């Protein structure tokens, strides 16, 4: 009787099924069946395991028929005296290399570092596990397969490949045990010798690869736990993992090196189009090709789908493809390969979205409503109606799966196509009231931040809107530098919010936000942005029920035009604002501001007498509204106008009165301008030491305020004071610095100062000094600036 026959007799005698015996011994049912029928030999380890399971003495089974190869249960210890396993096969499982590929030179070069790992011993060389991560459609698999083909000859013992189905249409991610089974078979392991447990299979894989140099490509992984059982222990093996997640666990615990893919640089994206469509078609209209690259967000999959659309319709120009992609509502529909649903952008993105839990899924949808692209924990908290801490955790989670990208520390950004997808989901899954409430909170957060910054930049600034919405936490600034930095960091998104509010029919946000930014615009000289925001404000204010909205917006636009060098338009809008104030006396702040700004324009044009006449009614207005800052501004401008008219005594009196006022908060700018004008008065009266003292203090204040325009004017006047003291060595560097600042800020005095410098350096007599610096209005009134 054979060993198999004795085994079957004992099993049937005790009423144990083959499946029950397989579970008890950790050998597969099919293997045991072949042993019983004599198609496979038994071995000592099998005999011992079966005797234990059947509860008999091993002698009842007798010795195996012949020595063979086996796996000793869960520990995978080869039985003593068994034959050595046959040499494993050399698998080459790589899919074909991508037909079209462009760019990624830096990533390919970095992956070449893995080749040194394949030759290294333990503790030497680079990491043996490499993770290529990035958003869906970014080209992770294409890069991995291309590099694997390029490096294949460096792995003489084979290349193993598995799609782990972490994200896709195939259903749930593949189990590690299933993948191990396939790898073990590919390496020549007999089916009957593959243990059932994941840990045992993982140990057997490590045993088979112990002295081998094999490349394992694990594509589309869902999580580190799915990958870790597949990692070999051999120092000569390399594992290349691709995933939409950052695989932080592999980096931390397994020493993996991460290669994160961003959208292709524009030139590489255009080259991908050239290789897909043909160089003739792309080179015939390079501008359209670049626009197509931008419309596709420089995403390789989107570019390939768009190129296929053009290839399948020979008469379809790239310009026409761009027109089809112009609308956010149809863009993802256009970027769908007709015969392959898995290549449609919307489908590819959905694989990442479907893996989210409910809270981050809602966050993804609502965050996509942001009119801009950048997000911080604070702005996300406003959109989501939660705390900054919770919002930060959600941002990190979405970034981990590349539904958001980390643009800078604590600053996140949507890819344009993912944002379109998120908005589609929000419109289909979130009620209109929820979407509207999220945007209202975002508008309010930005307005509160700009208001808080404005109050720091110019004390006495009037809030742009009503009381803050419940639950919206306004940004808190430690001082002027923090306020300016916040405005600079958020400027692009603030402008996007303003434009979106106007298009969405939300007049309050569309005019209040530009007004709240007045102080920042005036200080930082973002002229184009100021003009655009002010024009939107005027258009939106025309539809606002708030009676002051149009007045303050007209003053804002007129002031922006003053500083942009558009005097005719500026005067039209400022006079129109004054007409509205005359018709409605309920807004003295707006009238005070409009008079000051129009007076500034006149002073710039040499119309000092008109400016003085315009400013005289503004002084009682400033006193009426009870804002010492507004009164101080008006006195400073009156002093400037008197100085220009040669009324030095009046100018000195007005400027000293302005300096005697102490408005709430720090007001370096107005105090600095009053000192600038007073220093010019002292110089004109021959009081040169007093002039130098005033101008030096003015310069300190302007530098503290960050007002580069006023610094240039002050440096110019200080240079004149030193020239009058016959100290040209002190005057020249001041004039040079003043010229640099004037050139930077677009000050028309730059041309005159250039001539003065040339004359001073040539030893010629200097031309008469120019007019003193101009006062620029900023502050609490609706026309502050």
GROMACS .gro file of N, CA and C in nm, residues 361-482:
model
  366
  361UNK      N    1  -1.459   6.334   0.183
  361UNK     CA    2  -1.527   6.346   0.054
  361UNK      C    3  -1.605   6.477   0.047
  362UNK      N    4  -1.677   6.510   0.155
  362UNK     CA    5  -1.748   6.639   0.159
  362UNK      C    6  -1.649   6.754   0.151
  363UNK      N    7  -1.537   6.742   0.221
  363UNK     CA    8  -1.437   6.848   0.218
  363UNK      C    9  -1.385   6.868   0.076
  364UNK      N   10  -1.358   6.760   0.005
  364UNK     CA   11  -1.310   6.771  -0.134
  364UNK      C   12  -1.410   6.848  -0.220
  365UNK      N   13  -1.537   6.817  -0.203
  365UNK     CA   14  -1.639   6.883  -0.285
  365UNK      C   15  -1.648   7.032  -0.253
  366UNK      N   16  -1.657   7.065  -0.124
  366UNK     CA   17  -1.676   7.206  -0.088
  366UNK      C   18  -1.550   7.288  -0.110
  367UNK      N   19  -1.434   7.229  -0.087
  367UNK     CA   20  -1.310   7.303  -0.112
  367UNK      C   21  -1.294   7.337  -0.260
  368UNK      N   22  -1.347   7.250  -0.345
  368UNK     CA   23  -1.338   7.276  -0.489
  368UNK      C   24  -1.419   7.398  -0.531
  369UNK      N   25  -1.512   7.444  -0.445
  369UNK     CA   26  -1.590   7.564  -0.476
  369UNK      C   27  -1.508   7.691  -0.465
  370UNK      N   28  -1.391   7.684  -0.403
  370UNK     CA   29  -1.307   7.803  -0.388
  370UNK      C   30  -1.280   7.862  -0.527
  371UNK      N   31  -1.308   7.991  -0.546
  371UNK     CA   32  -1.287   8.050  -0.678
  371UNK      C   33  -1.143   8.051  -0.725
  372UNK      N   34  -1.048   8.044  -0.630
  372UNK     CA   35  -0.908   8.035  -0.667
  372UNK      C   36  -0.864   7.890  -0.666
  373UNK      N   37  -0.735   7.871  -0.644
  373UNK     CA   38  -0.683   7.734  -0.641
  373UNK      C   39  -0.611   7.702  -0.512
  374UNK      N   40  -0.564   7.804  -0.440
  374UNK     CA   41  -0.482   7.781  -0.322
  374UNK      C   42  -0.569   7.781  -0.196
  375UNK      N   43  -0.530   7.696  -0.102
  375UNK     CA   44  -0.605   7.682   0.023
  375UNK      C   45  -0.508   7.677   0.140
  376UNK      N   46  -0.549   7.738   0.250
  376UNK     CA   47  -0.479   7.722   0.378
  376UNK      C   48  -0.577   7.659   0.475
  377UNK      N   49  -0.527   7.619   0.590
  377UNK     CA   50  -0.617   7.561   0.690
  377UNK      C   51  -0.726   7.660   0.729
  378UNK      N   52  -0.692   7.791   0.736
  378UNK     CA   53  -0.788   7.892   0.778
  378UNK      C   54  -0.896   7.915   0.671
  379UNK      N   55  -0.855   7.928   0.544
  379UNK     CA   56  -0.956   7.949   0.440
  379UNK      C   57  -1.040   7.823   0.422
  380UNK      N   58  -0.978   7.706   0.436
  380UNK     CA   59  -1.054   7.582   0.427
  380UNK      C   60  -1.154   7.571   0.542
  381UNK      N   61  -1.114   7.615   0.661
  381UNK     CA   62  -1.205   7.611   0.776
  381UNK      C   63  -1.329   7.696   0.748
  382UNK      N   64  -1.309   7.813   0.684
  382UNK     CA   65  -1.424   7.897   0.651
  382UNK      C   66  -1.518   7.827   0.553
  383UNK      N   67  -1.464   7.766   0.451
  383UNK     CA   68  -1.547   7.697   0.353
  383UNK      C   69  -1.623   7.580   0.416
  384UNK      N   70  -1.555   7.507   0.501
  384UNK     CA   71  -1.613   7.385   0.557
  384UNK      C   72  -1.696   7.411   0.682
  385UNK      N   73  -1.683   7.531   0.741
  385UNK     CA   74  -1.756   7.559   0.864
  385UNK      C   75  -1.704   7.480   0.980
  386UNK      N   76  -1.571   7.468   0.991
  386UNK     CA   77  -1.510   7.391   1.099
  386UNK      C   78  -1.393   7.468   1.155
  387UNK      N   79  -1.315   7.404   1.241
  387UNK     CA   80  -1.198   7.470   1.299
  387UNK      C   81  -1.079   7.457   1.204
  388UNK      N   82  -0.982   7.546   1.224
  388UNK     CA   83  -0.861   7.540   1.141
  388UNK      C   84  -0.786   7.409   1.164
  389UNK      N   85  -0.787   7.359   1.287
  389UNK     CA   86  -0.719   7.233   1.314
  389UNK      C   87  -0.779   7.117   1.237
  390UNK      N   88  -0.912   7.107   1.241
  390UNK     CA   89  -0.978   6.999   1.168
  390UNK      C   90  -0.960   7.016   1.017
  391UNK      N   91  -0.970   7.141   0.970
  391UNK     CA   92  -0.951   7.165   0.827
  391UNK      C   93  -0.810   7.128   0.783
  392UNK      N   94  -0.712   7.158   0.868
  392UNK     CA   95  -0.574   7.122   0.835
  392UNK      C   96  -0.557   6.972   0.821
  393UNK      N   97  -0.621   6.895   0.910
  393UNK     CA   98  -0.613   6.749   0.900
  393UNK      C   99  -0.676   6.700   0.771
  394UNK      N  100  -0.788   6.760   0.731
  394UNK     CA  101  -0.854   6.719   0.607
  394UNK      C  102  -0.769   6.755   0.485
  395UNK      N  103  -0.705   6.871   0.488
  395UNK     CA  104  -0.616   6.909   0.378
  395UNK      C  105  -0.500   6.810   0.366
  396UNK      N  106  -0.442   6.774   0.479
  396UNK     CA  107  -0.332   6.677   0.477
  396UNK      C  108  -0.378   6.543   0.421
  397UNK      N  109  -0.497   6.501   0.461
  397UNK     CA  110  -0.548   6.373   0.413
  397UNK      C  111  -0.569   6.376   0.261
  398UNK      N  112  -0.628   6.483   0.212
  398UNK     CA  113  -0.651   6.494   0.068
  398UNK      C  114  -0.520   6.506  -0.009
  399UNK      N  115  -0.421   6.570   0.053
  399UNK     CA  116  -0.290   6.579  -0.012
  399UNK      C  117  -0.222   6.443  -0.014
  400UNK      N  118  -0.243   6.362   0.090
  400UNK     CA  119  -0.182   6.229   0.095
  400UNK      C  120  -0.227   6.142  -0.022
  401UNK      N  121  -0.350   6.164  -0.071
  401UNK     CA  122  -0.400   6.085  -0.184
  401UNK      C  123  -0.400   6.165  -0.312
  402UNK      N  124  -0.331   6.277  -0.311
  402UNK     CA  125  -0.308   6.360  -0.430
  402UNK      C  126  -0.436   6.412  -0.493
  403UNK      N  127  -0.539   6.433  -0.411
  403UNK     CA  128  -0.654   6.511  -0.458
  403UNK      C  129  -0.628   6.659  -0.435
  404UNK      N  130  -0.529   6.691  -0.356
  404UNK     CA  131  -0.473   6.825  -0.341
  404UNK      C  132  -0.322   6.811  -0.349
  405UNK      N  133  -0.254   6.918  -0.384
  405UNK     CA  134  -0.108   6.916  -0.384
  405UNK      C  135  -0.057   7.021  -0.286
  406UNK      N  136   0.051   6.989  -0.218
  406UNK     CA  137   0.113   7.083  -0.124
  406UNK      C  138   0.198   7.180  -0.206
  407UNK      N  139   0.152   7.305  -0.216
  407UNK     CA  140   0.220   7.405  -0.296
  407UNK      C  141   0.339   7.466  -0.221
  408UNK      N  142   0.321   7.489  -0.093
  408UNK     CA  143   0.422   7.547  -0.005
  408UNK      C  144   0.385   7.503   0.136
  409UNK      N  145   0.472   7.523   0.233
  409UNK     CA  146   0.435   7.484   0.369
  409UNK      C  147   0.300   7.543   0.410
  410UNK      N  148   0.208   7.455   0.448
  410UNK     CA  149   0.075   7.492   0.497
  410UNK      C  150  -0.010   7.562   0.389
  411UNK      N  151   0.024   7.539   0.263
  411UNK     CA  152  -0.053   7.599   0.155
  411UNK      C  153  -0.076   7.492   0.047
  412UNK      N  154  -0.202   7.467   0.014
  412UNK     CA  155  -0.239   7.358  -0.075
  412UNK      C  156  -0.303   7.415  -0.201
  413UNK      N  157  -0.300   7.333  -0.308
  413UNK     CA  158  -0.353   7.380  -0.436
  413UNK      C  159  -0.422   7.265  -0.509
  414UNK      N  160  -0.532   7.297  -0.574
  414UNK     CA  161  -0.601   7.203  -0.661
  414UNK      C  162  -0.534   7.200  -0.798
  415UNK      N  163  -0.525   7.082  -0.859
  415UNK     CA  164  -0.502   7.078  -1.002
  415UNK      C  165  -0.631   7.125  -1.069
  416UNK      N  166  -0.619   7.201  -1.178
  416UNK     CA  167  -0.737   7.264  -1.238
  416UNK      C  168  -0.843   7.162  -1.276
  417UNK      N  169  -0.804   7.047  -1.329
  417UNK     CA  170  -0.904   6.948  -1.371
  417UNK      C  171  -0.968   6.878  -1.251
  418UNK      N  172  -0.890   6.854  -1.147
  418UNK     CA  173  -0.949   6.797  -1.025
  418UNK      C  174  -1.048   6.894  -0.961
  419UNK      N  175  -1.020   7.024  -0.971
  419UNK     CA  176  -1.112   7.122  -0.915
  419UNK      C  177  -1.243   7.123  -0.993
  420UNK      N  178  -1.234   7.111  -1.126
  420UNK     CA  179  -1.355   7.100  -1.208
  420UNK      C  180  -1.436   6.977  -1.165
  421UNK      N  181  -1.367   6.866  -1.144
  421UNK     CA  182  -1.435   6.743  -1.102
  421UNK      C  183  -1.500   6.761  -0.965
  422UNK      N  184  -1.429   6.825  -0.872
  422UNK     CA  185  -1.486   6.849  -0.740
  422UNK      C  186  -1.610   6.936  -0.746
  423UNK      N  187  -1.609   7.037  -0.831
  423UNK     CA  188  -1.727   7.124  -0.843
  423UNK      C  189  -1.846   7.048  -0.903
  424UNK      N  190  -1.818   6.960  -0.999
  424UNK     CA  191  -1.925   6.877  -1.053
  424UNK      C  192  -1.991   6.795  -0.941
  425UNK      N  193  -1.907   6.735  -0.858
  425UNK     CA  194  -1.960   6.655  -0.748
  425UNK      C  195  -2.041   6.740  -0.651
  426UNK      N  196  -1.991   6.860  -0.620
  426UNK     CA  197  -2.062   6.947  -0.526
  426UNK      C  198  -2.200   6.983  -0.581
  427UNK      N  199  -2.207   7.013  -0.710
  427UNK     CA  200  -2.336   7.051  -0.768
  427UNK      C  201  -2.435   6.935  -0.769
  428UNK      N  202  -2.383   6.814  -0.779
  428UNK     CA  203  -2.474   6.699  -0.785
  428UNK      C  204  -2.506   6.642  -0.647
  429UNK      N  205  -2.421   6.667  -0.546
  429UNK     CA  206  -2.439   6.600  -0.417
  429UNK      C  207  -2.468   6.694  -0.301
  430UNK      N  208  -2.434   6.822  -0.312
  430UNK     CA  209  -2.454   6.914  -0.200
  430UNK      C  210  -2.568   7.011  -0.234
  431UNK      N  211  -2.664   7.029  -0.143
  431UNK     CA  212  -2.776   7.120  -0.170
  431UNK      C  213  -2.727   7.261  -0.199
  432UNK      N  214  -2.800   7.337  -0.281
  432UNK     CA  215  -2.759   7.474  -0.313
  432UNK      C  216  -2.738   7.560  -0.189
  433UNK      N  217  -2.819   7.541  -0.085
  433UNK     CA  218  -2.803   7.624   0.035
  433UNK      C  219  -2.669   7.596   0.104
  434UNK      N  220  -2.624   7.470   0.098
  434UNK     CA  221  -2.496   7.436   0.160
  434UNK      C  222  -2.380   7.498   0.081
  435UNK      N  223  -2.391   7.493  -0.050
  435UNK     CA  224  -2.285   7.553  -0.132
  435UNK      C  225  -2.281   7.704  -0.113
  436UNK      N  226  -2.398   7.766  -0.109
  436UNK     CA  227  -2.403   7.911  -0.091
  436UNK      C  228  -2.348   7.951   0.046
  437UNK      N  229  -2.382   7.874   0.148
  437UNK     CA  230  -2.333   7.905   0.283
  437UNK      C  231  -2.181   7.892   0.290
  438UNK      N  232  -2.127   7.791   0.223
  438UNK     CA  233  -1.981   7.774   0.223
  438UNK      C  234  -1.912   7.894   0.159
  439UNK      N  235  -1.964   7.940   0.045
  439UNK     CA  236  -1.904   8.056  -0.022
  439UNK      C  237  -1.922   8.183   0.060
  440UNK      N  238  -2.037   8.199   0.124
  440UNK     CA  239  -2.058   8.318   0.208
  440UNK      C  240  -1.956   8.322   0.322
  441UNK      N  241  -1.930   8.206   0.382
  441UNK     CA  242  -1.829   8.201   0.488
  441UNK      C  243  -1.691   8.236   0.434
  442UNK      N  244  -1.660   8.187   0.315
  442UNK     CA  245  -1.529   8.218   0.255
  442UNK      C  246  -1.516   8.367   0.226
  443UNK      N  247  -1.619   8.427   0.163
  443UNK     CA  248  -1.616   8.571   0.137
  443UNK      C  249  -1.594   8.648   0.266
  444UNK      N  250  -1.666   8.607   0.370
  444UNK     CA  251  -1.658   8.680   0.496
  444UNK      C  252  -1.520   8.666   0.559
  445UNK      N  253  -1.460   8.547   0.547
  445UNK     CA  254  -1.325   8.528   0.603
  445UNK      C  255  -1.224   8.618   0.533
  446UNK      N  256  -1.231   8.626   0.403
  446UNK     CA  257  -1.139   8.714   0.331
  446UNK      C  258  -1.164   8.861   0.365
  447UNK      N  259  -1.293   8.899   0.375
  447UNK     CA  260  -1.323   9.039   0.408
  447UNK      C  261  -1.272   9.074   0.546
  448UNK      N  262  -1.294   8.985   0.643
  448UNK     CA  263  -1.246   9.012   0.778
  448UNK      C  264  -1.093   9.024   0.780
  449UNK      N  265  -1.025   8.937   0.704
  449UNK     CA  266  -0.880   8.945   0.700
  449UNK      C  267  -0.832   9.076   0.640
  450UNK      N  268  -0.894   9.116   0.528
  450UNK     CA  269  -0.854   9.242   0.464
  450UNK      C  270  -0.887   9.361   0.553
  451UNK      N  271  -1.002   9.356   0.622
  451UNK     CA  272  -1.037   9.465   0.715
  451UNK      C  273  -0.936   9.475   0.829
  452UNK      N  274  -0.902   9.359   0.886
  452UNK     CA  275  -0.805   9.359   0.997
  452UNK      C  276  -0.671   9.413   0.952
  453UNK      N  277  -0.629   9.375   0.831
  453UNK     CA  278  -0.503   9.427   0.778
  453UNK      C  279  -0.513   9.578   0.756
  454UNK      N  280  -0.627   9.624   0.702
  454UNK     CA  281  -0.645   9.767   0.677
  454UNK      C  282  -0.640   9.850   0.804
  455UNK      N  283  -0.697   9.798   0.912
  455UNK     CA  284  -0.695   9.873   1.038
  455UNK      C  285  -0.553   9.884   1.095
  456UNK      N  286  -0.469   9.785   1.066
  456UNK     CA  287  -0.330   9.794   1.108
  456UNK      C  288  -0.251   9.889   1.019
  457UNK      N  289  -0.277   9.880   0.890
  457UNK     CA  290  -0.202   9.963   0.795
  457UNK      C  291  -0.240  10.109   0.809
  458UNK      N  292  -0.368  10.138   0.837
  458UNK     CA  293  -0.413  10.276   0.853
  458UNK      C  294  -0.515  10.282   0.965
  459UNK      N  295  -0.476  10.331   1.081
  459UNK     CA  296  -0.567  10.336   1.197
  459UNK      C  297  -0.693  10.416   1.163
  460UNK      N  298  -0.804  10.372   1.221
  460UNK     CA  299  -0.930  10.441   1.198
  460UNK      C  300  -1.004  10.391   1.077
  461UNK      N  301  -0.950  10.288   1.009
  461UNK     CA  302  -1.016  10.236   0.889
  461UNK      C  303  -1.153  10.181   0.923
  462UNK      N  304  -1.251  10.213   0.841
  462UNK     CA  305  -1.388  10.168   0.864
  462UNK      C  306  -1.407  10.029   0.805
  463UNK      N  307  -1.471   9.935   0.877
  463UNK     CA  308  -1.493   9.801   0.821
  463UNK      C  309  -1.569   9.808   0.690
  464UNK      N  310  -1.537   9.714   0.601
  464UNK     CA  311  -1.598   9.716   0.468
  464UNK      C  312  -1.741   9.664   0.469
  465UNK      N  313  -1.775   9.576   0.563
  465UNK     CA  314  -1.907   9.516   0.560
  465UNK      C  315  -1.972   9.511   0.696
  466UNK      N  316  -2.073   9.429   0.706
  466UNK     CA  317  -2.149   9.415   0.829
  466UNK      C  318  -2.072   9.329   0.928
  467UNK      N  319  -2.140   9.290   1.035
  467UNK     CA  320  -2.077   9.208   1.139
  467UNK      C  321  -2.035   9.074   1.081
  468UNK      N  322  -1.929   9.015   1.135
  468UNK     CA  323  -1.882   8.885   1.085
  468UNK      C  324  -1.990   8.778   1.097
  469UNK      N  325  -1.987   8.681   1.007
  469UNK     CA  326  -2.080   8.570   1.014
  469UNK      C  327  -2.045   8.480   1.133
  470UNK      N  328  -2.142   8.418   1.195
  470UNK     CA  329  -2.114   8.329   1.309
  470UNK      C  330  -2.021   8.215   1.268
  471UNK      N  331  -1.925   8.189   1.352
  471UNK     CA  332  -1.836   8.076   1.329
  471UNK      C  333  -1.720   8.103   1.239
  472UNK      N  334  -1.714   8.220   1.176
  472UNK     CA  335  -1.601   8.253   1.088
  472UNK      C  336  -1.495   8.323   1.173
  473UNK      N  337  -1.380   8.263   1.181
  473UNK     CA  338  -1.272   8.317   1.265
  473UNK      C  339  -1.179   8.402   1.180
  474UNK      N  340  -1.177   8.532   1.209
  474UNK     CA  341  -1.096   8.625   1.130
  474UNK      C  342  -0.948   8.601   1.152
  475UNK      N  343  -0.865   8.623   1.050
  475UNK     CA  344  -0.720   8.615   1.070
  475UNK      C  345  -0.675   8.716   1.175
  476UNK      N  346  -0.576   8.679   1.252
  476UNK     CA  347  -0.520   8.766   1.356
  476UNK      C  348  -0.375   8.794   1.319
  477UNK      N  349  -0.338   8.922   1.319
  477UNK     CA  350  -0.203   8.963   1.278
  477UNK      C  351  -0.128   9.020   1.397
  478UNK      N  352   0.001   8.986   1.402
  478UNK     CA  353   0.085   9.037   1.509
  478UNK      C  354   0.132   9.178   1.488
  479UNK      N  355   0.118   9.230   1.368
  479UNK     CA  356   0.163   9.365   1.337
  479UNK      C  357   0.153   9.391   1.189
  480UNK      N  358   0.202   9.507   1.146
  480UNK     CA  359   0.193   9.546   1.006
  480UNK      C  360   0.261   9.446   0.914
  481UNK      N  361   0.382   9.398   0.944
  481UNK     CA  362   0.445   9.301   0.852
  481UNK      C  363   0.360   9.176   0.830
  482UNK      N  364   0.298   9.127   0.937
  482UNK     CA  365   0.211   9.009   0.922
  482UNK      C  366   0.092   9.041   0.833
   0.00000   0.00000   0.00000
